[in-house]
Amino acid sequence: MKRTLLDTLKKVASLSEIIDEAQTHEELAETSIKFLTKELGYRNAIFILRTEKNLKILSYNNIPRHKILLKRIISEFNNNAVIDFRTKSPKNLLEKSCVQNKIFTSNKIADILHPIISKETSIQLQRALNAESFITIPCVSHSYTEAVIITTSASSILKQEEEVLLRILAKNVGNTIKNIRLVQETARDKENFIKILGNSLEGVIVYKGNTIYYVSPRLSEITEYSIEELMQSKDAMFLLPPHERKRVEEIARIRETKQELTSKY
């Protein structure tokens, strides 16, 4: 690596700002591979995401130009990449890297990917990549492997400063994947919650303070106000009869302060 360690560290630090902007795993994969190849000088890279059931190739760079071989690699990998994260006898360096959260190098791609991809496919991929060695980089967040990046190197020896840089990159990627997952899960939970409320036979309004966040279609039918009119209201209590407002406002205040209610309503 021609650049000084300080210069490269600055670039890795800037990466955290770039990957924070990624909204999807696909965007993150492309950003990470571009950084590895353009900024750190690695020729090839494969980004592998951990899903609920297996590992999946999400993005790649210069691997390889042969469309038929590439199609076979992706097909074999996505169909066979089931990793046992509790195994004490890893089948290959990819699984070992995931289980132990360590960076490993090898001069044979088969050591990393077989039997996920066949020996024949491994040999053809080795020839296509034409690299001195291959590096597996686990991207970990809170001791959980979120993804693995496989990259090629012109040297069979991984220098200490190079390993430090790759670990910084991997940590940033792992944490970002975790954040993206949380955002996606929250969006799904919200969508499911709204579906449940929308199917309710009773009118539902979700609010906090003077802000109304949701109004169910059923409430619109009952009150004969449009959903837009209800959402634009600054007072969620305006639907209540005057003599009930103070009592309900007090109940809402107690709930917001997480105090226990002494009576039901």
Coordinates of C-alpha atoms in Angstrom, one line a residue:
M1 CA 0.0 0.0 0.0
K2 CA 1.6 3.2 -1.2
R3 CA -0.3 5.7 0.9
T4 CA 0.9 6.5 4.3
L5 CA -0.9 5.1 7.3
L6 CA -2.1 8.5 8.4
D7 CA -3.5 9.4 5.0
T8 CA -5.4 6.1 4.8
L9 CA -6.7 6.4 8.3
K10 CA -8.2 9.8 7.3
K11 CA -9.9 8.2 4.4
V12 CA -11.3 5.4 6.6
A13 CA -12.6 8.0 9.0
S14 CA -14.3 9.8 6.2
L15 CA -15.9 6.5 5.2
S16 CA -18.1 6.5 8.3
E17 CA -19.8 9.7 7.0
I18 CA -20.3 8.2 3.6
I19 CA -21.8 4.9 4.7
D20 CA -24.1 6.6 7.2
E21 CA -25.9 8.0 4.2
A22 CA -26.7 4.4 2.9
Q23 CA -30.4 3.7 3.2
T24 CA -30.3 0.1 2.1
H25 CA -27.9 -2.9 2.3
E26 CA -27.3 -2.7 -1.4
E27 CA -26.2 0.9 -1.2
L28 CA -23.9 0.1 1.7
A29 CA -22.4 -2.9 -0.2
E30 CA -21.6 -0.7 -3.3
T31 CA -20.1 2.0 -1.2
S32 CA -17.9 -0.4 0.8
I33 CA -16.6 -2.1 -2.4
K34 CA -15.9 1.2 -4.1
F35 CA -14.0 2.4 -1.1
L36 CA -11.9 -0.8 -1.0
T37 CA -11.0 -0.7 -4.7
K38 CA -10.8 3.0 -5.3
E39 CA -9.3 4.3 -2.0
L40 CA -7.4 1.3 -0.5
G41 CA -6.2 -0.1 -3.8
Y42 CA -7.7 -3.6 -3.7
R43 CA -8.5 -5.0 -7.2
N44 CA -11.4 -7.2 -6.4
A45 CA -14.1 -7.5 -3.7
I46 CA -17.3 -9.4 -2.9
F47 CA -19.8 -8.2 -0.4
I48 CA -21.7 -11.0 1.4
L49 CA -24.7 -10.1 3.6
R50 CA -26.0 -12.3 6.4
T51 CA -29.7 -12.9 6.1
E52 CA -32.1 -14.7 8.5
K53 CA -31.4 -18.1 6.9
N54 CA -28.1 -17.9 5.1
L55 CA -25.4 -15.7 3.4
K56 CA -26.1 -13.9 0.2
I57 CA -23.8 -12.2 -2.4
L58 CA -25.0 -8.6 -2.5
S59 CA -22.4 -6.9 -4.6
Y60 CA -19.1 -7.5 -6.3
N61 CA -16.4 -5.7 -8.3
N62 CA -14.5 -7.1 -11.3
I63 CA -15.5 -10.7 -10.4
P64 CA -15.3 -11.9 -13.0
R65 CA -16.0 -10.6 -16.5
H66 CA -17.3 -14.0 -17.7
K67 CA -21.1 -13.8 -17.4
I68 CA -21.7 -17.6 -17.4
L69 CA -19.1 -18.1 -14.6
L70 CA -20.5 -15.2 -12.6
K71 CA -24.1 -16.5 -12.9
R72 CA -22.9 -20.0 -11.7
I73 CA -21.0 -18.5 -8.7
I74 CA -24.0 -16.5 -7.5
S75 CA -26.4 -19.4 -8.0
E76 CA -24.2 -21.9 -6.2
F77 CA -23.5 -19.5 -3.4
N78 CA -27.0 -18.2 -2.7
N79 CA -28.4 -21.8 -2.8
N80 CA -25.7 -23.4 -0.5
A81 CA -24.4 -20.7 1.8
V82 CA -25.9 -21.9 5.1
I83 CA -23.5 -21.1 7.9
D84 CA -23.6 -22.7 11.4
F85 CA -22.5 -19.9 13.6
R86 CA -22.2 -22.2 16.6
T87 CA -20.0 -24.9 15.0
K88 CA -16.7 -25.9 16.5
S89 CA -15.6 -27.4 13.2
P90 CA -15.9 -24.7 10.4
K91 CA -16.1 -26.2 6.9
N92 CA -14.1 -23.3 5.3
L93 CA -12.4 -20.0 6.1
L94 CA -15.7 -18.1 5.4
E95 CA -17.5 -20.0 8.1
K96 CA -14.5 -19.8 10.4
S97 CA -14.3 -16.0 9.9
C98 CA -18.0 -15.7 10.7
V99 CA -17.8 -17.9 13.8
Q100 CA -14.5 -16.4 15.3
N101 CA -14.9 -12.8 14.0
K102 CA -11.4 -12.9 12.7
I103 CA -9.7 -11.9 9.4
F104 CA -8.2 -14.8 7.5
T105 CA -6.0 -15.0 4.4
S106 CA -5.4 -17.9 1.9
N107 CA -3.8 -18.3 -1.5
K108 CA -6.7 -20.5 -2.6
I109 CA -10.3 -19.3 -3.0
A110 CA -11.5 -22.9 -2.5
D111 CA -10.2 -22.7 1.1
I112 CA -12.7 -19.9 1.7
L113 CA -15.7 -20.9 -0.4
H114 CA -15.7 -24.7 -0.9
P115 CA -18.1 -26.6 -0.5
I116 CA -20.4 -23.6 -0.9
I117 CA -19.3 -23.4 -4.5
S118 CA -18.0 -26.5 -6.2
K119 CA -14.3 -27.3 -6.7
E120 CA -14.6 -26.8 -10.5
T121 CA -16.2 -23.3 -10.0
S122 CA -13.5 -22.5 -7.4
I123 CA -10.7 -23.3 -9.8
Q124 CA -12.3 -21.2 -12.6
L125 CA -12.8 -18.3 -10.2
Q126 CA -9.2 -18.6 -9.0
R127 CA -8.0 -18.3 -12.6
A128 CA -10.3 -15.3 -13.3
L129 CA -9.2 -13.4 -10.2
N130 CA -5.4 -14.2 -10.7
A131 CA -4.5 -12.9 -7.2
E132 CA -1.7 -13.8 -4.8
S133 CA -4.0 -14.2 -1.9
F134 CA -7.6 -13.8 -0.7
I135 CA -8.8 -12.1 2.5
T136 CA -12.0 -12.7 4.4
I137 CA -13.2 -9.7 6.5
P138 CA -16.1 -10.2 8.9
C139 CA -18.2 -7.1 9.5
V140 CA -19.3 -7.4 13.1
S141 CA -21.7 -5.4 15.3
H142 CA -21.9 -6.3 19.0
S143 CA -20.3 -9.7 18.5
Y144 CA -22.7 -10.5 15.7
T145 CA -21.4 -11.0 12.1
E146 CA -23.6 -8.9 9.9
A147 CA -21.6 -9.4 6.6
V148 CA -18.4 -10.7 5.2
I149 CA -16.2 -9.0 2.6
I150 CA -13.8 -11.1 0.5
T151 CA -11.1 -9.2 -1.3
T152 CA -8.0 -10.0 -3.2
S153 CA -4.4 -9.0 -2.4
A154 CA -1.2 -8.8 -4.4
S155 CA 0.7 -10.0 -1.3
S156 CA 0.4 -13.3 0.6
I157 CA 1.2 -11.5 3.8
L158 CA -1.3 -9.3 5.6
K159 CA 0.6 -6.4 7.3
Q160 CA -0.5 -5.3 10.7
E161 CA -1.4 -1.8 9.7
E162 CA -3.4 -3.2 6.8
E163 CA -5.3 -5.4 9.1
V164 CA -6.1 -2.5 11.4
L165 CA -7.5 -0.5 8.5
L166 CA -9.7 -3.4 7.4
R167 CA -11.0 -3.9 10.9
I168 CA -11.9 -0.2 11.1
L169 CA -13.8 -0.5 7.8
A170 CA -15.5 -3.8 8.9
K171 CA -16.6 -2.3 12.2
N172 CA -18.2 0.7 10.4
V173 CA -19.9 -1.5 7.9
G174 CA -21.2 -3.9 10.6
N175 CA -22.7 -1.1 12.7
T176 CA -24.3 0.5 9.7
I177 CA -25.9 -2.8 8.7
K178 CA -27.3 -3.1 12.2
N179 CA -28.8 0.4 12.0
I180 CA -30.4 -0.3 8.6
R181 CA -31.9 -3.5 10.0
L182 CA -33.4 -1.6 12.9
V183 CA -34.9 1.1 10.7
Q184 CA -36.4 -1.6 8.4
E185 CA -37.8 -3.5 11.4
T186 CA -39.3 -0.4 12.9
A187 CA -40.9 0.5 9.6
R188 CA -42.4 -3.0 9.3
D189 CA -43.7 -2.9 12.9
K190 CA -45.3 0.5 12.2
E191 CA -46.9 -0.8 9.0
N192 CA -48.3 -3.9 10.9
F193 CA -49.5 -1.7 13.7
I194 CA -51.4 0.6 11.3
K195 CA -53.0 -2.4 9.6
I196 CA -54.3 -3.7 12.9
L197 CA -55.7 -0.2 13.8
G198 CA -57.2 0.2 10.4
N199 CA -59.2 -3.0 10.7
S200 CA -60.5 -2.2 14.1
L201 CA -64.3 -1.8 14.4
E202 CA -63.8 1.0 16.9
G203 CA -62.6 4.5 16.1
V204 CA -58.8 5.0 16.9
I205 CA -56.8 8.1 17.3
V206 CA -53.1 8.1 18.2
Y207 CA -51.7 11.4 19.6
K208 CA -49.2 12.9 22.0
G209 CA -49.6 16.4 23.4
N210 CA -51.1 18.5 20.7
T211 CA -49.9 16.4 17.8
I212 CA -52.1 13.7 16.1
Y213 CA -50.1 10.9 14.5
Y214 CA -52.8 8.6 13.2
V215 CA -56.6 8.5 12.7
S216 CA -58.3 5.2 11.7
P217 CA -60.8 5.2 8.8
R218 CA -63.5 3.9 11.3
L219 CA -63.2 7.0 13.4
S220 CA -63.8 9.1 10.3
E221 CA -66.9 7.1 9.6
I222 CA -68.2 7.4 13.1
T223 CA -67.6 11.2 13.5
E224 CA -68.3 12.1 9.8
Y225 CA -65.1 14.1 9.8
S226 CA -62.7 13.4 7.0
I227 CA -59.3 11.9 8.0
E228 CA -57.6 15.1 6.8
E229 CA -59.9 17.2 9.0
L230 CA -59.1 15.0 12.0
M231 CA -55.4 15.0 11.4
Q232 CA -55.3 18.8 11.1
S233 CA -56.9 19.3 14.4
K234 CA -54.6 20.6 17.2
D235 CA -56.7 19.1 20.0
A236 CA -57.4 15.4 20.1
M237 CA -60.0 16.0 22.8
F238 CA -62.4 18.1 20.6
L239 CA -64.4 15.0 19.8
L240 CA -65.4 14.4 23.4
P241 CA -68.4 16.0 25.1
P242 CA -67.4 19.0 27.2
H243 CA -68.2 17.3 30.5
E244 CA -65.8 14.4 29.7
R245 CA -62.7 16.3 28.5
K246 CA -61.1 17.1 31.9
R247 CA -61.5 13.5 33.1
V248 CA -59.9 12.1 29.9
E249 CA -57.2 14.7 29.8
E250 CA -56.2 13.8 33.3
I251 CA -56.1 10.1 32.4
A252 CA -53.9 10.9 29.4
R253 CA -51.6 13.0 31.6
I254 CA -51.2 10.1 34.0
R255 CA -50.5 7.7 31.2
E256 CA -47.8 10.0 29.7
T257 CA -46.0 10.2 33.0
K258 CA -46.3 6.4 33.4
Q259 CA -48.2 6.6 36.6
E260 CA -50.6 3.9 37.6
L261 CA -54.3 4.6 37.1
T262 CA -56.6 4.1 40.1
S263 CA -59.7 3.4 38.1
K264 CA -60.8 2.1 34.7
Y265 CA -62.7 4.1 32.1

